[in-house]
Every structure is written in structure tokens, then in C-alpha cells.
Tab-separated table of C-alpha atoms and ligand atoms in Angstrom:
chain	number	residue	atom	x	y	z
A	1	MET	CA	173.672	180.771	52.556
A	2	PRO	CA	174.799	183.727	50.578
A	3	ILE	CA	178.315	185.082	51.290
A	4	ARG	CA	179.019	188.754	51.852
A	5	SER	CA	182.320	190.578	52.068
A	6	ILE	CA	182.302	192.414	55.257
A	7	LEU	CA	184.630	195.394	55.510
A	8	ALA	CA	186.112	194.594	58.959
A	9	GLY	CA	188.834	197.094	59.210
A	10	ALA	CA	190.770	199.941	57.446
A	11	GLY	CA	194.270	201.264	57.714
A	12	GLY	CA	196.594	203.740	56.160
A	13	TYR	CA	200.112	204.995	55.898
A	14	LEU	CA	201.490	208.373	54.915
A	15	PRO	CA	205.223	209.167	54.420
A	16	GLU	CA	206.796	211.321	57.078
A	17	ARG	CA	207.844	214.204	54.727
A	18	ILE	CA	205.098	216.872	54.115
A	19	VAL	CA	205.638	219.323	51.221
A	20	THR	CA	203.475	222.461	51.109
A	21	ASN	CA	202.520	224.306	47.996
A	22	ASP	CA	204.893	227.010	49.035
A	23	GLU	CA	207.838	224.673	49.216
A	24	LEU	CA	206.969	223.360	45.641
A	25	ALA	CA	206.723	226.885	44.297
A	26	ARG	CA	210.417	227.376	45.329
A	27	THR	CA	211.359	225.077	42.406
A	28	VAL	CA	208.257	224.845	40.187
A	29	ASP	CA	206.785	227.888	38.318
A	30	THR	CA	203.491	227.864	40.355
A	31	SER	CA	201.961	229.346	43.401
A	32	ASP	CA	199.948	228.250	46.462
A	33	GLU	CA	197.106	230.379	45.295
A	34	TRP	CA	196.825	228.558	41.908
A	35	ILE	CA	197.144	225.178	43.383
A	36	ARG	CA	194.536	225.776	46.103
A	37	GLU	CA	192.060	227.548	43.673
A	38	ARG	CA	192.041	224.968	40.940
A	39	THR	CA	192.478	221.821	43.061
A	40	GLY	CA	191.893	222.383	46.735
A	41	ILE	CA	195.422	220.914	47.532
A	42	LYS	CA	197.422	222.577	50.352
A	43	GLN	CA	200.087	219.985	50.783
A	44	ARG	CA	201.078	216.392	49.986
A	45	HIS	CA	203.420	213.579	51.606
A	46	PHE	CA	206.460	212.577	49.532
A	47	ALA	CA	208.150	209.191	50.191
A	48	GLY	CA	211.734	208.893	51.554
A	49	PRO	CA	213.954	206.269	49.876
A	50	HIS	CA	212.740	203.498	52.394
A	51	GLU	CA	209.016	204.480	51.824
A	52	THR	CA	208.320	202.065	48.790
A	53	ALA	CA	205.151	200.764	47.733
A	54	THR	CA	205.830	197.473	49.626
A	55	PHE	CA	206.863	199.307	52.823
A	56	MET	CA	203.797	201.592	52.832
A	57	GLY	CA	201.440	198.970	51.801
A	58	THR	CA	202.666	196.561	54.570
A	59	GLU	CA	202.189	199.391	57.156
A	60	ALA	CA	198.689	200.170	55.915
A	61	ALA	CA	197.847	196.475	55.884
A	62	ARG	CA	199.051	196.091	59.535
A	63	ALA	CA	196.870	198.842	60.619
A	64	ALA	CA	193.851	197.505	58.858
A	65	LEU	CA	194.336	194.089	60.475
A	66	ALA	CA	194.677	195.793	63.930
A	67	HIS	CA	191.578	197.769	63.282
A	68	ALA	CA	189.691	194.606	62.304
A	69	GLY	CA	191.020	192.759	65.226
A	70	ALA	CA	192.385	190.148	62.858
A	71	GLU	CA	195.660	188.296	62.756
A	72	VAL	CA	198.047	187.647	60.012
A	73	ALA	CA	196.919	184.107	60.084
A	74	ASP	CA	193.472	185.242	59.081
A	75	VAL	CA	194.805	186.557	55.654
A	76	ASP	CA	194.473	184.152	52.802
A	77	ALA	CA	194.884	186.728	49.920
A	78	VAL	CA	196.430	190.107	49.273
A	79	ILE	CA	195.229	191.993	46.304
A	80	LEU	CA	197.285	195.290	45.786
A	81	ALA	CA	196.535	197.947	43.391
A	82	THR	CA	199.467	200.062	42.245
A	83	SER	CA	200.854	201.745	39.232
A	84	THR	CA	204.222	202.363	40.987
A	85	PRO	CA	205.302	198.809	42.090
A	86	ASP	CA	208.905	198.352	43.494
A	87	GLN	CA	209.737	195.798	40.887
A	88	ALA	CA	208.117	194.437	37.696
A	89	PHE	CA	207.978	191.173	39.529
A	90	PRO	CA	207.481	189.706	42.200
A	91	SER	CA	204.267	191.681	42.620
A	92	THR	CA	204.098	194.232	45.418
A	93	ALA	CA	201.235	192.086	46.900
A	94	VAL	CA	203.626	189.100	47.509
A	95	ARG	CA	206.313	191.372	48.853
A	96	VAL	CA	203.640	192.586	51.422
A	97	MET	CA	202.729	188.988	52.220
A	98	ALA	CA	206.336	188.134	52.933
A	99	ALA	CA	206.819	191.400	55.141
A	100	LEU	CA	203.546	190.541	57.051
A	101	GLY	CA	204.553	186.835	57.355
A	102	VAL	CA	201.488	185.477	55.584
A	103	LYS	CA	202.010	181.838	55.132
A	104	GLY	CA	200.189	180.267	52.199
A	105	GLY	CA	197.270	181.922	50.244
A	106	PHE	CA	197.767	183.933	47.162
A	107	GLY	CA	198.507	187.430	46.147
A	108	PHE	CA	198.742	189.696	43.060
A	109	ASP	CA	198.709	193.355	41.913
A	110	VAL	CA	196.105	195.060	39.981
A	111	ALA	CA	196.976	197.894	37.548
A	112	ALA	CA	193.968	200.252	37.155
A	113	ALA	CA	195.743	203.607	38.024
A	114	CYS	CA	193.566	205.925	40.176
A	115	ALA	CA	190.745	203.380	40.108
A	116	GLY	CA	192.929	200.565	41.239
A	117	PHE	CA	191.416	200.247	44.633
A	118	ILE	CA	187.927	200.012	43.328
A	119	TYR	CA	189.015	197.324	40.782
A	120	ALA	CA	190.863	195.425	43.532
A	121	LEU	CA	187.917	195.711	45.889
A	122	SER	CA	185.677	194.203	43.146
A	123	VAL	CA	187.988	191.316	42.438
A	124	ALA	CA	188.363	190.549	46.280
A	125	ASP	CA	184.425	190.748	46.593
A	126	GLY	CA	184.002	188.404	43.701
A	127	MET	CA	186.608	185.812	45.087
A	128	ILE	CA	184.998	185.968	48.605
A	129	ARG	CA	181.487	185.412	47.316
A	130	ALA	CA	182.837	182.605	45.128
A	131	GLY	CA	184.197	180.921	48.141
A	132	GLN	CA	187.930	181.241	46.999
A	133	ALA	CA	189.086	183.313	49.948
A	134	LYS	CA	187.774	184.242	53.556
A	135	GLY	CA	190.068	186.813	54.575
A	136	VAL	CA	191.557	189.448	51.987
A	137	LEU	CA	193.693	192.483	52.287
A	138	VAL	CA	192.861	195.010	49.691
A	139	ILE	CA	195.655	197.639	49.434
A	140	GLY	CA	196.299	200.693	47.361
A	141	SER	CA	199.909	201.809	47.645
A	142	GLU	CA	201.526	204.539	45.347
A	143	VAL	CA	204.796	206.578	45.093
A	144	TYR	CA	203.792	208.897	42.357
A	145	SER	CA	206.678	211.243	43.240
A	146	ARG	CA	208.791	208.877	41.432
A	147	ILE	CA	206.975	209.341	38.140
A	148	LEU	CA	206.355	212.957	38.109
A	149	ASN	CA	207.778	215.236	35.579
A	150	TRP	CA	209.048	218.263	37.549
A	151	GLU	CA	209.277	220.329	34.447
A	152	ASP	CA	205.405	219.949	33.946
A	153	ARG	CA	203.673	222.263	36.446
A	154	GLY	CA	200.362	221.016	35.185
A	155	THR	CA	200.916	217.609	36.700
A	156	CYS	CA	203.754	217.742	39.280
A	157	VAL	CA	201.761	219.624	41.933
A	158	LEU	CA	198.703	217.366	41.882
A	159	PHE	CA	200.041	214.037	43.343
A	160	GLY	CA	201.243	212.682	46.609
A	161	ASP	CA	202.394	209.366	48.045
A	162	GLY	CA	200.852	206.933	50.503
A	163	ALA	CA	198.897	203.561	51.001
A	164	GLY	CA	195.560	202.657	52.260
A	165	ALA	CA	194.076	199.194	53.013
A	166	VAL	CA	191.023	197.292	54.095
A	167	PHE	CA	190.484	193.891	55.600
A	168	LEU	CA	187.593	192.010	54.072
A	169	ARG	CA	186.077	189.073	55.838
A	170	ALA	CA	183.702	186.477	54.392
A	171	GLY	CA	180.504	186.754	56.432
A	172	ASP	CA	177.112	185.137	56.364
A	173	GLY	CA	174.901	187.461	54.099
A	174	SER	CA	171.508	185.968	55.177
A	175	GLY	CA	169.497	188.394	57.465
A	176	THR	CA	171.982	191.260	57.275
A	177	ASP	CA	172.697	193.987	54.668
A	178	ARG	CA	176.211	194.527	55.882
A	179	GLY	CA	179.148	194.192	53.522
A	180	ILE	CA	179.870	195.162	49.937
A	181	LEU	CA	176.534	195.333	48.218
A	182	SER	CA	177.889	195.778	44.654
A	183	THR	CA	180.789	196.981	42.575
A	184	HIS	CA	180.707	198.402	39.054
A	185	LEU	CA	183.776	198.599	36.891
A	186	HIS	CA	184.258	200.257	33.480
A	187	ALA	CA	187.076	200.994	30.934
A	188	GLN	CA	187.465	202.914	27.665
A	189	GLY	CA	190.793	202.146	26.337
A	190	THR	CA	190.268	204.594	23.283
A	191	LEU	CA	190.854	207.341	25.978
A	192	GLY	CA	194.260	205.938	27.008
A	193	ASP	CA	196.167	208.896	25.748
A	194	ILE	CA	194.676	211.536	27.999
A	195	LEU	CA	196.422	210.240	31.073
A	196	TYR	CA	199.441	207.958	30.884
A	197	VAL	CA	202.856	207.266	31.908
A	198	ASP	CA	205.223	207.623	28.862
A	199	GLY	CA	207.553	204.584	29.632
A	200	ALA	CA	207.764	201.312	31.540
A	201	VAL	CA	210.379	198.712	32.460
A	202	GLY	CA	209.535	197.087	29.107
A	203	GLN	CA	210.868	200.140	27.417
A	204	ARG	CA	214.715	200.185	27.621
A	205	GLY	CA	215.925	203.157	29.386
A	206	LYS	CA	212.680	204.962	29.663
A	207	PRO	CA	211.181	204.499	33.083
A	208	GLY	CA	208.540	207.181	32.285
A	209	HIS	CA	206.701	210.210	33.682
A	210	LEU	CA	203.106	210.912	34.136
A	211	VAL	CA	201.450	212.855	31.193
A	212	MET	CA	197.890	214.351	31.530
A	213	ASN	CA	195.412	216.371	29.514
A	214	GLY	CA	193.891	217.825	32.693
A	215	ARG	CA	190.818	219.554	31.024
A	216	GLU	CA	189.965	216.326	29.106
A	217	VAL	CA	190.238	213.991	32.194
A	218	PHE	CA	188.334	216.548	34.298
A	219	ARG	CA	185.572	216.558	31.606
A	220	HIS	CA	185.309	212.766	31.557
A	221	ALA	CA	185.717	212.357	35.340
A	222	VAL	CA	182.566	214.574	35.941
A	223	THR	CA	180.277	212.627	33.538
A	224	ARG	CA	181.552	209.060	34.135
A	225	LEU	CA	181.625	209.250	37.906
A	226	ALA	CA	178.089	210.689	38.051
A	227	GLU	CA	176.957	207.628	35.806
A	228	ALA	CA	178.824	205.086	38.147
A	229	VAL	CA	177.173	206.595	41.060
A	230	ASP	CA	173.694	206.288	39.471
A	231	GLU	CA	174.451	202.672	38.345
A	232	ALA	CA	175.410	201.730	41.983
A	233	LEU	CA	172.155	203.281	43.368
A	234	ASN	CA	170.021	201.752	40.694
A	235	ALA	CA	171.599	198.174	41.015
A	236	ASN	CA	170.590	198.294	44.764
A	237	ASN	CA	167.207	200.031	44.381
A	238	LEU	CA	168.534	202.901	46.563
A	239	THR	CA	168.092	206.580	46.266
A	240	ARG	CA	170.481	209.422	47.030
A	241	ALA	CA	168.801	209.773	50.312
A	242	ASP	CA	170.078	206.321	51.402
A	243	ILE	CA	173.740	207.330	51.185
A	244	ASP	CA	175.326	208.328	54.473
A	245	TRP	CA	178.889	208.988	53.181
A	246	LEU	CA	180.531	209.635	49.828
A	247	VAL	CA	184.221	208.515	49.924
A	248	PRO	CA	185.414	209.778	46.410
A	249	HIS	CA	188.770	209.690	44.615
A	250	GLN	CA	190.744	212.616	45.790
A	251	ALA	CA	191.933	214.284	42.610
A	252	ASN	CA	190.438	217.828	42.637
A	253	GLN	CA	188.097	219.461	45.250
A	254	ARG	CA	185.952	220.780	42.172
A	255	ILE	CA	185.124	217.289	41.005
A	256	ILE	CA	184.367	216.051	44.547
A	257	ASP	CA	182.157	219.020	45.232
A	258	GLY	CA	180.360	218.230	41.966
A	259	MET	CA	179.709	214.620	43.090
A	260	GLY	CA	178.615	215.696	46.494
A	261	ARG	CA	176.029	218.178	44.827
A	262	LYS	CA	174.808	215.341	42.565
A	263	LEU	CA	173.987	213.253	45.487
A	264	GLY	CA	172.420	216.048	47.332
A	265	LEU	CA	174.949	215.407	50.236
A	266	ALA	CA	175.842	218.045	52.736
A	267	ALA	CA	179.627	218.877	52.468
A	268	GLU	CA	180.215	217.389	55.854
A	269	ARG	CA	178.968	213.954	54.480
A	270	VAL	CA	181.739	213.808	51.825
A	271	VAL	CA	185.128	212.639	53.073
A	272	VAL	CA	187.911	214.894	51.793
A	273	THR	CA	191.625	214.391	52.103
A	274	VAL	CA	192.752	215.981	48.862
A	275	ASP	CA	193.684	219.171	50.641
A	276	ARG	CA	196.179	217.298	52.815
A	277	HIS	CA	197.140	214.305	50.782
A	278	ALA	CA	196.770	215.412	47.153
A	279	ASN	CA	196.044	212.777	44.628
A	280	THR	CA	197.564	209.502	45.770
A	281	SER	CA	195.989	207.436	43.054
A	282	ALA	CA	195.049	203.944	44.000
A	283	ALA	CA	195.745	204.930	47.644
A	284	SER	CA	193.339	207.874	47.776
A	285	VAL	CA	189.972	206.066	48.424
A	286	PRO	CA	191.345	203.760	51.077
A	287	LEU	CA	193.222	206.568	52.901
A	288	ALA	CA	190.071	208.606	52.952
A	289	LEU	CA	187.837	205.714	54.012
A	290	ASN	CA	190.479	204.991	56.814
A	291	GLU	CA	190.367	208.595	58.146
A	292	ALA	CA	186.851	208.690	58.409
A	293	CYS	CA	186.603	205.203	60.160
A	294	GLN	CA	189.322	206.099	62.556
A	295	ASP	CA	187.835	209.585	63.560
A	296	GLY	CA	184.441	208.182	64.122
A	297	ARG	CA	182.569	209.804	61.290
A	298	ILE	CA	181.805	206.573	59.474
A	299	LYS	CA	180.077	204.110	61.857
A	300	PRO	CA	178.810	200.447	61.706
A	301	GLY	CA	175.598	200.324	59.692
A	302	ASP	CA	176.425	203.439	57.601
A	303	MET	CA	175.958	203.377	53.884
A	304	VAL	CA	179.213	204.315	52.086
A	305	LEU	CA	179.673	205.096	48.460
A	306	LEU	CA	183.129	204.816	46.959
A	307	GLU	CA	184.025	206.029	43.411
A	308	ALA	CA	187.221	206.684	41.316
A	309	LEU	CA	188.464	207.299	37.769
A	310	GLY	CA	192.028	207.110	36.317
A	311	GLY	CA	194.291	206.548	33.424
A	312	GLY	CA	192.759	204.057	30.994
A	313	LEU	CA	190.394	205.412	31.134
A	314	VAL	CA	189.067	203.253	33.950
A	315	TRP	CA	186.485	204.079	36.541
A	316	GLY	CA	184.080	202.555	38.981
A	317	SER	CA	182.091	202.649	41.992
A	318	ALA	CA	181.244	200.425	45.152
A	319	LEU	CA	178.433	200.458	47.638
A	320	VAL	CA	179.258	199.271	51.203
A	321	ARG	CA	177.226	198.891	54.265
A	322	MET	CA	179.718	199.068	57.060
B	1	UT7	O1	193.478	210.900	39.247
B	1	UT7	C1	193.067	210.870	37.836
B	1	UT7	C2	192.070	211.757	37.661
B	1	UT7	N1	192.540	213.094	37.421
B	1	UT7	C3	191.763	214.180	37.539
B	1	UT7	O2	190.633	214.046	37.846
B	1	UT7	C4	192.473	215.553	37.178
B	1	UT7	C5	191.512	216.258	36.303
B	1	UT7	N2	191.860	217.538	35.984
B	1	UT7	C6	192.114	218.638	36.895
B	1	UT7	O3	192.017	218.370	38.004
B	1	UT7	C7	192.334	219.972	36.261
B	1	UT7	O4	192.108	219.961	34.948
B	1	UT7	C8	193.733	220.588	36.591
B	1	UT7	C9	193.919	220.924	38.046
B	1	UT7	C10	194.843	219.422	36.251
B	1	UT7	C11	194.029	221.709	35.817
B	1	UT7	O5	193.118	222.745	36.219
B	1	UT7	P1	192.430	223.569	34.966
B	1	UT7	O6	191.592	224.560	35.544
B	1	UT7	O7	191.898	222.528	34.028
B	1	UT7	O8	193.592	224.299	34.361
B	1	UT7	P2	194.345	224.206	32.864
B	1	UT7	O9	195.134	223.043	32.768
B	1	UT7	O10	193.272	224.627	31.980
B	1	UT7	O11	195.222	225.502	32.938
B	1	UT7	C12	194.855	226.813	33.147
B	1	UT7	C13	196.142	227.850	33.244
B	1	UT7	C14	197.087	227.568	32.030
B	1	UT7	O12	197.500	228.850	31.760
B	1	UT7	P3	196.881	229.659	30.436
B	1	UT7	O13	197.179	228.868	29.264
B	1	UT7	O14	195.530	229.814	30.777
B	1	UT7	O15	197.769	230.956	30.513
B	1	UT7	C15	198.086	226.706	32.592
B	1	UT7	O16	199.272	226.981	32.048
B	1	UT7	O17	196.915	227.419	34.354
B	1	UT7	C16	198.283	227.172	34.108
B	1	UT7	N3	198.849	226.202	35.008
B	1	UT7	C17	199.326	226.628	36.161
B	1	UT7	N4	199.686	227.770	36.685
B	1	UT7	C18	200.148	227.828	37.852
B	1	UT7	C19	198.750	224.870	34.955
B	1	UT7	N5	199.378	224.322	35.967
B	1	UT7	C20	199.801	225.366	36.782
B	1	UT7	C21	200.479	225.502	37.975
B	1	UT7	N6	200.566	226.697	38.429
B	1	UT7	N7	200.765	224.341	38.705
């Protein structure tokens, strides 16, 4: 009997504090007009001191379990994607396990920047199919406000904080096409210097700030994400017409529009949160997925395509029948 990972529920958490473009423009040499025109971003959420990756990831996980109608006792693994963990170790995943009260099981973090959720989803799917876990929380949780360089207007206006989560349940794959159909991961380490953080806990006294060559990342994003989308369709003998919803990484409205056009999807079939959340890195795809599940747009049986690209470069896609 083949095992499938069924996406049983989704959840999200956004920090209470909302910062508009105009508010940023009071301290950064920028304008609401520039940010909206170049990125589609109107506002973002910034975490308060208590809204850490663990705190937000835990809240998103609780919401995903509630949406799935699942209990903490159903969780036997937590896989959490973040580039902004509270500590070098223990992992944010096990901190979330402790906060939730998960007894037993296992947990670990995945570091794949903005593609982190797709990477974590792929790992979780593989473990479920291999019979290593039956109930997995997959979380993306990020506090990029703590790694932004406020002197660099080319990057500090682009990011926000938040967390998104899904609960995956092992299901019987025979006679159904529900669940994760396939995931596709890629990396090109030689492009590591076009988007990176210039420090880490391993570098004494240098926690680091985000550095990006925006134009280069944009150029690669358009090409690589288009390839990843084709790869997902081809692997499942599907065509563009089979896709009901695109849930893309939320970095720039122009990149999102390009992906929607490539798939021939009407704009209303593309889930967009970048205007309100900005780029929340590994949290962006699950936050967008959660929003469209909660407001009734994405329904059981719908075919959903997820994609993301981030510093590494790392990128990937996933195809899910809800
Ligand atoms: O999540 C990981 C994936 N990340 C991405 O996918 C991001 C990909 N890149 C992008 O989204 C875009 O490249 C950006 C939004 C980052 C930048 O947009 P752009 O159209 O590529 O602008 P640019 O960097 O080429 O800058 C154009 C102009 C420059 O001025 P000059 O040299 O033409 O006079 C910048 O100095 O815009 C200026 N500029 C700004 N002006 C006002 C850059 N940032 C700002 C700003 N406010 N915040």
C-alpha cells in the first residue's frame, strides 16, 4: 500500500506590529511609491521582543493542528525551516516541540533561506513515505527584521516577519490522488554571493546582515522558478491547465506575475500576500497557503503548485492535491 503525505491543515502567525512603507520612509531614504512600484509591498509585520522564531512557529503550529483537527499527541516530528533561529542550538524545531508539549518523536531545523519551506516539505514527505513518521509539522518561521541592514535601502524595505505551518498526515495513497504528488529541490552553491548574510554565531562578534544583489537574484528567480514549475508538471504528466492555484514565494509582485503568466493562470488563481507581509523568507509560502485555505479559496481536491527561491542559491517546487 503506497503511503502519501496528506496536507491535513495549515496555520499562520503574524506579529502584531504593522509597519507601512510611509513609516519606513521616515527613517530610510525611500518612498511608498518606489516600494510599491518595484515590489508590490505596501506594509510588513515586524516582531516584538517576545515574537521569536520559536514563539511564532509554535503559534503557527497550534493553528495548523487545530485546522487539521489533530492533537499534539498526533505529532511525531517537527521540521522547521528558518535562517533566523533563536539559538544556534537547540534547534528551533525542538523548542517548538517543548512549547507544544510533544512527547517523543524527533525534530530538526532546515536552513535553505527563502526556499526553506519547500525543502522542509520535501524532507517531511520523504520521511512519511519511508514510514519514519506519521504526523509531521512542517514550519517556516522567520524574524528577518533582526538581520536587516537599515543603512541599505535596497534590502531593508523588502522583508517582514512571521511564521506559517502545515500538518502532514500519512495517508493511504491507493485509489486517491490526494496529498503531495512530488517535490523538486535544486541548489547552485557557486551563486552563494548574490544573496547572503555576512556573519553568523561562528564568526566572533559578527552576527551579520542580509546582503543582496537584487537584479541578479531577480534574473535567476524568473528562470529557475519557471524551470521548477515545468519540472513539477512534467514529473506528474500534468499540463498548466491542471493547476488550480499557484502559491509562490512572496518576494516581488513582478516575479509572481511572471510565474502566473507562464502558467496561464488568471491573477485571482495566484495567491498573493507580498503586499501585506512583504518577503517573510521560509514563512512566505506556508503563510500564503494558510491564508487561501482559511478564506475558502483553496478547497479539498484542488491542485496547488508551490515554488520558492532563496540565498544559496536554492530553489524548488512542490505539487499538492489538497
Ligand atoms: O527572497 C529571495 C529572493 N529575492 C528576490 O527574489 C528579490 C529579487 N530582486 C528584486 O525583487 C528587485 O531586484 C529589487 C526589488 C530588490 C530591486 O528592484 P530593481 O528594479 O532591480 O531596482 P535596482 O536595484 O536596480 O535599483 C534601481 C534604483 C537604483 O537607483 P539608480 O542607481 O537607478 O539611481 C537604486 O539605488 O532604485 C534605487 N533604490 C531605491 N530607491 C528608493 C533601491 N532601493 C530603493 C529604495 N527606495 N528602497
